[in-house]
CSV table of C-alpha atoms and ligand atoms in Angstrom, one decimal:
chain,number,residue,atom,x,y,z
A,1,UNK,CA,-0.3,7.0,29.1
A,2,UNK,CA,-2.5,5.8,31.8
A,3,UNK,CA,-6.3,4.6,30.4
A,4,UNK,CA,-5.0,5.0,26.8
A,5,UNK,CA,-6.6,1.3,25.7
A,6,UNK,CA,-9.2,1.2,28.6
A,7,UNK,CA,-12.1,1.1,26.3
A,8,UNK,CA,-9.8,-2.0,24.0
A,9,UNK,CA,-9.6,-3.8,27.5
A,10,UNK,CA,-13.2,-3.0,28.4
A,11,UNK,CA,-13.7,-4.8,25.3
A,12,UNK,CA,-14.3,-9.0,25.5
A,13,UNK,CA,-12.9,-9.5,22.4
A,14,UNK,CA,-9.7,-8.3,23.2
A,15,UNK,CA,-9.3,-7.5,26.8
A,16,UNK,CA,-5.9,-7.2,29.0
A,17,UNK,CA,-4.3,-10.4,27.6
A,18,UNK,CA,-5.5,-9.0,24.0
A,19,UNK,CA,-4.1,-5.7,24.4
A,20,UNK,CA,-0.7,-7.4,24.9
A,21,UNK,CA,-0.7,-8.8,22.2
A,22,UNK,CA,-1.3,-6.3,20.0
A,23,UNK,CA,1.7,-4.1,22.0
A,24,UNK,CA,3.6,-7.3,21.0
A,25,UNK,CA,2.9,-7.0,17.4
A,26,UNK,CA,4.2,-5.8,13.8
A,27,UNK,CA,1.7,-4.6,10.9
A,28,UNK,CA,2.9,-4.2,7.4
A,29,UNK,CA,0.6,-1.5,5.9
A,30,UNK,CA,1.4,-1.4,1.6
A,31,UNK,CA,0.6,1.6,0.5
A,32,UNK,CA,-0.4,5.1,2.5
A,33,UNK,CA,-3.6,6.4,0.2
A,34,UNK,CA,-6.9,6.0,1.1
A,35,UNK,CA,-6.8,2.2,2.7
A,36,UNK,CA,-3.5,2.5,4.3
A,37,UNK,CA,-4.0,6.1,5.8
A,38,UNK,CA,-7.1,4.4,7.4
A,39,UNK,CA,-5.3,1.1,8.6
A,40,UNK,CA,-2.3,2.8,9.8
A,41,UNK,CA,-4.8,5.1,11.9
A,42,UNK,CA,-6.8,2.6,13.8
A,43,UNK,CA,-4.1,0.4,14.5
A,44,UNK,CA,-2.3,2.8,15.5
A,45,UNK,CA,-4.4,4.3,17.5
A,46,UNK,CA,-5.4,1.0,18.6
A,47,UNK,CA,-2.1,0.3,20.2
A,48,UNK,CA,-0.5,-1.7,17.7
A,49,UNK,CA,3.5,-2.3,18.4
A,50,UNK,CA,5.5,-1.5,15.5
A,51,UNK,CA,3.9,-0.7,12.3
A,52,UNK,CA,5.3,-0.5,8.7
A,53,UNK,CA,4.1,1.4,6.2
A,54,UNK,CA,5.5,2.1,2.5
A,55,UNK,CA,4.5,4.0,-0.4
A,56,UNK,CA,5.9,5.2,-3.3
A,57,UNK,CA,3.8,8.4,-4.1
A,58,UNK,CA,3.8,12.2,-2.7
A,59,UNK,CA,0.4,13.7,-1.7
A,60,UNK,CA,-2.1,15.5,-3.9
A,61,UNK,CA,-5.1,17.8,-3.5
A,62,UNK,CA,-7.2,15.2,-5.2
A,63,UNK,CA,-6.2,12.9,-2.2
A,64,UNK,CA,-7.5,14.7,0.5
A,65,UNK,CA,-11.2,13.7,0.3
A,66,UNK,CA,-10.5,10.3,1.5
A,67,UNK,CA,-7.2,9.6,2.5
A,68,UNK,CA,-7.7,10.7,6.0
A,69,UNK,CA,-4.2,11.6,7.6
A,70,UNK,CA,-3.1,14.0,5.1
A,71,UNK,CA,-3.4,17.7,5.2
A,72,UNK,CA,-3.5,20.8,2.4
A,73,UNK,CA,0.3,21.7,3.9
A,74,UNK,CA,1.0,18.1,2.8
A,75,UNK,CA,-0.4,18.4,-0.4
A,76,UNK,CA,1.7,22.2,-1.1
A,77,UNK,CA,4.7,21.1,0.2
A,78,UNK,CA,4.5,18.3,-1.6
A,79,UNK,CA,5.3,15.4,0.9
A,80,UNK,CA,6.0,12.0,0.3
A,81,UNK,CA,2.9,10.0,1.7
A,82,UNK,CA,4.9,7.6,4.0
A,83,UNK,CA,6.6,10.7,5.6
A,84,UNK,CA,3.8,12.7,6.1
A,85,UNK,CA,1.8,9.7,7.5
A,86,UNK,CA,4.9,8.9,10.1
A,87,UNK,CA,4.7,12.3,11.2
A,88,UNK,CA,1.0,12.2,11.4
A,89,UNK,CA,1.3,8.5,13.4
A,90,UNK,CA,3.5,9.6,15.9
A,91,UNK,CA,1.6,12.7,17.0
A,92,UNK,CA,-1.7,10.2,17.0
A,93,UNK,CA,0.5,7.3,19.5
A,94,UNK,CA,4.0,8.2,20.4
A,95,UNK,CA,3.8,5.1,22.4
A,96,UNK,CA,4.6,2.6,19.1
A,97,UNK,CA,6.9,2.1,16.7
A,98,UNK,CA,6.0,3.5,12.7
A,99,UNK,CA,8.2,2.9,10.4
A,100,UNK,CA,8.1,4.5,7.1
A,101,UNK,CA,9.0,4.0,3.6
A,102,UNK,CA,9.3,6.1,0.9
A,103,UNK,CA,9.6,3.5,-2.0
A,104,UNK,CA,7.9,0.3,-3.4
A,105,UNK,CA,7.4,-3.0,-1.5
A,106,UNK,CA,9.5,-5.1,-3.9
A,107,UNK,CA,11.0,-8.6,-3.0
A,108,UNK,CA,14.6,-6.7,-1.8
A,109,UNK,CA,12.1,-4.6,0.6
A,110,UNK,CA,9.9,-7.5,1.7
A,111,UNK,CA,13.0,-10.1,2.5
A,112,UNK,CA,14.4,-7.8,4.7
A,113,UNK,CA,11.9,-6.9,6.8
A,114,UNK,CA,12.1,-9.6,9.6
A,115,UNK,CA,9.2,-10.8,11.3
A,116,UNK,CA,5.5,-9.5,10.4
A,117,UNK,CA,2.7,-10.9,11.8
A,118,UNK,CA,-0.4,-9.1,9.7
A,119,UNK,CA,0.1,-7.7,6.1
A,120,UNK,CA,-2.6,-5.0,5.3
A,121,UNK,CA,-3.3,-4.7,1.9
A,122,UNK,CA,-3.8,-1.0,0.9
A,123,UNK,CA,-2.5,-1.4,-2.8
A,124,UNK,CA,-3.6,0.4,-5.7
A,125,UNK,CA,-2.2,-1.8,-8.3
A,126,UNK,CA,-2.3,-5.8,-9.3
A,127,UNK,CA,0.8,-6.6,-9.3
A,128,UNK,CA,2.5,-5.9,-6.2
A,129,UNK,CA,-0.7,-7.2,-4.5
A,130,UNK,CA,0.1,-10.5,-6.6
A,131,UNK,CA,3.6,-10.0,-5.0
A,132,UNK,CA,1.9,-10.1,-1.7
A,133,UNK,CA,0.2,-12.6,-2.0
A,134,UNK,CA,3.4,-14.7,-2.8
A,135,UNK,CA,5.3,-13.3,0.0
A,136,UNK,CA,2.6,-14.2,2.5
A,137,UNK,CA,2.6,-17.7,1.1
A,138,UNK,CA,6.3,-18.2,1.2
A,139,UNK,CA,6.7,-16.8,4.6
A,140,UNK,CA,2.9,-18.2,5.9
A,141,UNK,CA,2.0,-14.5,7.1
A,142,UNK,CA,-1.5,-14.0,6.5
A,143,UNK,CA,-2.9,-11.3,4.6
A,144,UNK,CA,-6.3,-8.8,4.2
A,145,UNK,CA,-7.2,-8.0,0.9
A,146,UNK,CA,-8.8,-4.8,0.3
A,147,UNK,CA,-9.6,-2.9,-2.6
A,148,UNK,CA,-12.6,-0.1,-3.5
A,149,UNK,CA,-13.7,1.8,-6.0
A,150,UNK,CA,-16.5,4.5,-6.3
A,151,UNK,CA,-19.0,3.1,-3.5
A,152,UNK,CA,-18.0,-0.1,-3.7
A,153,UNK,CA,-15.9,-2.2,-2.0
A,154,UNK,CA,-13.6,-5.8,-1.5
A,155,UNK,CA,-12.0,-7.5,1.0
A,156,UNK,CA,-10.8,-11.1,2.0
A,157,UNK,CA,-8.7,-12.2,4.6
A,158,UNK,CA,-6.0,-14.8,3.8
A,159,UNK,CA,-4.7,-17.3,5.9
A,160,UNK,CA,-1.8,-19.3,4.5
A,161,UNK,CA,-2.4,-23.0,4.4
A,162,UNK,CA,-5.9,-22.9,4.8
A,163,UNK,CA,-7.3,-20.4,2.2
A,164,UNK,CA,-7.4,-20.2,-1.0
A,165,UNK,CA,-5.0,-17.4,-1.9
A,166,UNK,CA,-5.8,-14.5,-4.4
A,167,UNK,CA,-3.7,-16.2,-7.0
A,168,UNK,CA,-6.6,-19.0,-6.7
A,169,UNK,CA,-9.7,-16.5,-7.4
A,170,UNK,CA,-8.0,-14.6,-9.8
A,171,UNK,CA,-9.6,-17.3,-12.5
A,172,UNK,CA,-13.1,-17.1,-10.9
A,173,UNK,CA,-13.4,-13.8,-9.7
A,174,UNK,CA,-12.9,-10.5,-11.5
A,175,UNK,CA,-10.6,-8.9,-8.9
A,176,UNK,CA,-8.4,-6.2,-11.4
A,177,UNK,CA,-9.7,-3.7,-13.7
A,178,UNK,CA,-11.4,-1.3,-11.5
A,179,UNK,CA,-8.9,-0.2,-9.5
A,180,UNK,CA,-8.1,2.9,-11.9
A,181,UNK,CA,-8.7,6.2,-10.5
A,182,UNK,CA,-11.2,7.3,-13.3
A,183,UNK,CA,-14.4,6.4,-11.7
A,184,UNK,CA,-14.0,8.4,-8.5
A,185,UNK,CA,-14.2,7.1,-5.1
A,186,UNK,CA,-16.0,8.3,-2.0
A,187,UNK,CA,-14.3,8.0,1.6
A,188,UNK,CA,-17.0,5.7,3.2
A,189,UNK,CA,-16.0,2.8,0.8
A,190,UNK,CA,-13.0,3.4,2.0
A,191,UNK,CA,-13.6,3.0,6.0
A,192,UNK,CA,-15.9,0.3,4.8
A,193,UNK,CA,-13.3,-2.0,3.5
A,194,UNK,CA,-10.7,-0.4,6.3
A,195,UNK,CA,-13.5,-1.2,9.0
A,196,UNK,CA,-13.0,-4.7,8.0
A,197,UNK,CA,-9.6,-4.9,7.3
A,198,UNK,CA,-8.3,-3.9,10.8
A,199,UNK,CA,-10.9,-5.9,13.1
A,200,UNK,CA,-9.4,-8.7,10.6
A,201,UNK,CA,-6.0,-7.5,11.8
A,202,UNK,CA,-7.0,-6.9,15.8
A,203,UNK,CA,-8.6,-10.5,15.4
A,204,UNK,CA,-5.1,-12.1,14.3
A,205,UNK,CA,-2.9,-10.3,16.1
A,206,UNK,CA,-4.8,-11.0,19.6
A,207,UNK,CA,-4.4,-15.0,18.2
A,208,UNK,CA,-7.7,-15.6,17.5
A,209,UNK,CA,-7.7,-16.9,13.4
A,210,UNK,CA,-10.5,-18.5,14.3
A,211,UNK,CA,-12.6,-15.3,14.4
A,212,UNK,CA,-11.6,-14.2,11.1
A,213,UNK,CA,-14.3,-14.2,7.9
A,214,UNK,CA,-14.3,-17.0,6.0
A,215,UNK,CA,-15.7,-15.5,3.4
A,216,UNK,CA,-15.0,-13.1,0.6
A,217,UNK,CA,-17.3,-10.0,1.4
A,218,UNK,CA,-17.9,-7.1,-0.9
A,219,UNK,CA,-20.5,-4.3,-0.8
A,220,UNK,CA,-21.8,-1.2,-2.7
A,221,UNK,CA,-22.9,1.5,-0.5
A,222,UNK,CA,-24.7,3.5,-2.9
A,223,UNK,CA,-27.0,1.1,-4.3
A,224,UNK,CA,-27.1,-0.7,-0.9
A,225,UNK,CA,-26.1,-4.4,-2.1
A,226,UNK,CA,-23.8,-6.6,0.1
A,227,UNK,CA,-22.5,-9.9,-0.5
A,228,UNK,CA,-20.6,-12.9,0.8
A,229,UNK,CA,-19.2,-15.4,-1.4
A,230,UNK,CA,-18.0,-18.8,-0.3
A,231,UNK,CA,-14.3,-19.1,-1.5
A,232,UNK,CA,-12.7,-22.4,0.0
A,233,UNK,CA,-13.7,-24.6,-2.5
A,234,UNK,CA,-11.3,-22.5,-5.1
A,235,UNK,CA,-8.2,-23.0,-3.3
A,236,UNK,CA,-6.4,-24.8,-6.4
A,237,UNK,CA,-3.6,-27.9,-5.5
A,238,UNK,CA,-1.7,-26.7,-8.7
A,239,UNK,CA,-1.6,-23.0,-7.6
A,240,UNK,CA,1.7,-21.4,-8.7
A,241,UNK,CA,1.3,-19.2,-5.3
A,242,UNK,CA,-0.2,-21.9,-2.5
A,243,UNK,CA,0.2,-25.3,-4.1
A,244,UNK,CA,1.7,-28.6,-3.3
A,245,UNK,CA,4.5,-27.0,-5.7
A,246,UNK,CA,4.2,-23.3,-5.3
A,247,UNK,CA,7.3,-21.4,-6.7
A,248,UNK,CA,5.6,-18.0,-6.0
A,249,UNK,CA,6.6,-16.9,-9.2
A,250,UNK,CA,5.8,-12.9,-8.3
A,251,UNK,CA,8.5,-12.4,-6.4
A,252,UNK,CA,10.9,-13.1,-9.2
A,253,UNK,CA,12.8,-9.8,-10.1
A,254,UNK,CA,12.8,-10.3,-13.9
A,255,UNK,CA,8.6,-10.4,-14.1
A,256,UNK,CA,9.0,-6.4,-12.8
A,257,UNK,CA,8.2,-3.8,-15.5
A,258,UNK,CA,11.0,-0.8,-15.8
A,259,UNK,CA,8.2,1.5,-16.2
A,260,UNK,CA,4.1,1.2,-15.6
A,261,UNK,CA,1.3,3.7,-16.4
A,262,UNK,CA,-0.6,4.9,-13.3
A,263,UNK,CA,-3.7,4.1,-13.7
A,264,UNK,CA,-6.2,7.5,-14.5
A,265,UNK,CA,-3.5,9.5,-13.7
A,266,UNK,CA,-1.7,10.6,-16.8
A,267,UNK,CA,1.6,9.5,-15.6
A,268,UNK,CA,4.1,7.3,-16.0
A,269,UNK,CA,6.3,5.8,-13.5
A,270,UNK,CA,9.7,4.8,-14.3
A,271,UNK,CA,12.2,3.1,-11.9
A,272,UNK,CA,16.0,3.3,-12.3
A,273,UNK,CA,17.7,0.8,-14.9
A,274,UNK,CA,19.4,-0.8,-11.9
A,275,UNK,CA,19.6,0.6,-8.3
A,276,UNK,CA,22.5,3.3,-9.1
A,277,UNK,CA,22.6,6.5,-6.9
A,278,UNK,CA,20.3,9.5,-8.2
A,279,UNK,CA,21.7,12.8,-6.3
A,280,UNK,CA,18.9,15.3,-5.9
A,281,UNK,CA,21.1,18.1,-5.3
A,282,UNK,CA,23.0,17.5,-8.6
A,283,UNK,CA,19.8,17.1,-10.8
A,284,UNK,CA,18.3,20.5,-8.9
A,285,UNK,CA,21.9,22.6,-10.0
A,286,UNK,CA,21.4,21.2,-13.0
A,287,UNK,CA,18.0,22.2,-13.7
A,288,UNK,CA,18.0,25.0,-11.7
A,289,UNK,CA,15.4,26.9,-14.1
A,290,UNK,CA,13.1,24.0,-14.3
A,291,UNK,CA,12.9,23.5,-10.2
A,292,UNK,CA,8.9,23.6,-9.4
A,293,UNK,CA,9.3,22.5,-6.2
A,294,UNK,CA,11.9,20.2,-3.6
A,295,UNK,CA,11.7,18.9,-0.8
A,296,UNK,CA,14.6,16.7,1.1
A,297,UNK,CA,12.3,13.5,-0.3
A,298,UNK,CA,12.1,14.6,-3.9
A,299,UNK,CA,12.4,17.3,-6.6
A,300,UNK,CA,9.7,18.7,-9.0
A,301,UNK,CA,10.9,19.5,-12.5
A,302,UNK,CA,9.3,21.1,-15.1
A,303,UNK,CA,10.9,20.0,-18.8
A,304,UNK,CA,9.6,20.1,-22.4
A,305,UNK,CA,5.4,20.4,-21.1
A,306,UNK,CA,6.1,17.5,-18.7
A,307,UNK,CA,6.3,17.0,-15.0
A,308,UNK,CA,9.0,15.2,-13.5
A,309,UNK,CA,8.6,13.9,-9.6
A,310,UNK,CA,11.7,12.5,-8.6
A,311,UNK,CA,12.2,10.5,-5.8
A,312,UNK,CA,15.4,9.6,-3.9
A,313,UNK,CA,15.8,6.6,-4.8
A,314,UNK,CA,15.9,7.7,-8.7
A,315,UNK,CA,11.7,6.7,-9.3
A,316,UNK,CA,10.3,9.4,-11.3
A,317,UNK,CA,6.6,9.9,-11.9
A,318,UNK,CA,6.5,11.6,-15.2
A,319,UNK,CA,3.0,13.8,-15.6
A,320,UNK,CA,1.7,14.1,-19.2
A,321,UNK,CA,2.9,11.4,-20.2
A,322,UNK,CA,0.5,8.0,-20.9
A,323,UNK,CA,3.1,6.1,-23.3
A,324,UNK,CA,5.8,3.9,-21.4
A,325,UNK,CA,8.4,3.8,-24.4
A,326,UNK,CA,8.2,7.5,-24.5
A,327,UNK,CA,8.5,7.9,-20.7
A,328,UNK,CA,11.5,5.6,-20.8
A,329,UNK,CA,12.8,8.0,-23.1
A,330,UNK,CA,12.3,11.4,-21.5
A,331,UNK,CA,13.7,9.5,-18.5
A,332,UNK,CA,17.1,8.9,-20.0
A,333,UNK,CA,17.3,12.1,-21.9
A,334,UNK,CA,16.9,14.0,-18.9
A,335,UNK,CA,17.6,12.1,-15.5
A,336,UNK,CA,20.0,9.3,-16.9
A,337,UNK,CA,20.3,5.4,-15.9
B,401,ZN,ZN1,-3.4,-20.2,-4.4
């Protein structure tokens, strides 16, 4: 469409070259909630290539305050959120390439994906951002860090070979714990850390790393503190994830839990015992009375005073349920694997 980036070429931080570049390019969004519905937007908008984006949850009402491409149909029906944001994406710029994923970045997912030039952190949970982080080392892709909570918010951008990496702060700076769900959030944290993360991006994919913050920057919007926080100095030589001998020990399979409570949600999420095949339409005949909802992405059972969200690819999110022995449990009794 004629003029579409006009105002991106106007611009003398990215101008005509600039723009090419960013047609040229591939973004890997992780995760479509709050951080990655707002990534995926402006770069999309923005003109971005191809972009990625997985996610292994469905939308909720609860989401729709902040995470910005979803819609109450989404929530009702209920959609997976990388399906409803592709469909979302491609009305927005039908120009580009979005890929989606319903599922969780794991190595399998990450090894396969060719070449990626920005990763987009938009994670809600420590370890796969820890996986991340190990990919981007391995493959020397570099990386924004994001993560908010209530008003408050974090981000860092990470250049392989010449910052530290997150595995280097996690010693020094207390970068886990608040991610849980239970404290609220309110959407302008959100575009505050997603402001940052995607001029990060636009810098790096229009090959200028120079540009990029050095620094790691965090804010609280409601009580009006900023800060910047000079990070170079704890890049660590021994670093399991950046050092001299880094074995990026995240992406081994065997350090992945079989099941993990979602944080503040009252859930449980329990993968497959291995990857076998989980039929939707066999599980739906079979508990035809318990059917709450389906879609062709997943199936919404009622059993014992549980709720059962399974995926297609045999993930179920099991609501009511806090203990991950018990989930395990109900998992095998009912589903199978
Ligand atoms: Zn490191």
């Amino acid at each position: 469409m004629k003029n579409r980036y006009s105002r991106q070429t106007m611009f003398s931080g990215i101008g005509r070259d600039g723009q090419k570049l960013l047609l040229d390019k591939h973004v890997l969004i992780v995760g479509a909630g709050a951080l990655g519905s707002a990534a995926a937007e402006t770069l999309a908008r923005a003109g971005v290539g191809r972009i990625t984006i997985i996610d292994r949850d469905y939308v909720e009402y609860s989401n729709l305050n902040r995470q910005q491409l979803y819609t109450e149909n989404d929530a009702a029906l209920p959609m997976p959120k990388a399906r409803a944001a592709k469909e979302r994406l491609e009305a927005v710029n039908s120009e580009i390439t979005i890929e989606a994923v319903v599922g969780e970045a794991d190595p399998a997912f990450l090894e396969n994906l060719g070449t990626v030039d920005v990763i987009i952190d938009a994670l809600d949970n420590f370890d796969t951002r820890m996986l991340l982080n190990d990919f981007s080392q391995k493959h020397g892709i570099p990386w924004i860090y994001g993560a908010c909570v209530g008003s408050y918010g974090l981000t860092y951008t990470i250049l392989p070979g010449e910052s530290a990496c997150l595995h280097c702060l996690m010693e020094d700076i207390p970068l886990d714990g608040e991610t849980c769900d239970t404290v609220g959030i309110i959407a302008p944290a959100v575009q505050m850390v997603s402001s940052h993360q995607t001029t990060e991006a636009m810098k790096l994919l229009t090959e200028q790393p120079e540009k990029s913050r050095k620094t790691l920057l965090s804010f609280d919007l409601w009580s009006n503190e900023t800060s910047e926080v000079q990070v170079e100095t704890l890049k660590k030589a021994e670093c399991p994830s950046c050092g001299e001998h880094a074995h990026h020990p995240f992406l081994q399979y065997e350090n992945r839990a079989k099941s993990e409570v979602l944080c503040g949600r009252d859930a449980v999420q329990v993968r497959p015992g291995s990857r076998q095949y989980i039929s939707l339409p066999d599980l739906k005949n079979r508990y035809e009375n318990q059917v709450q909802k389906e879609n062709p992405y997943l199936l919404v059972l009622q059993l014992e005073d549980k709720r059962f969200v399974i995926f297609e690819d045999g993930r179920t999110i099991i609501h009511g349920e806090n203990d991950k022995a018990k989930a395990r449990t109900l998992y095998q009794k009912y589903i199978g694997g």
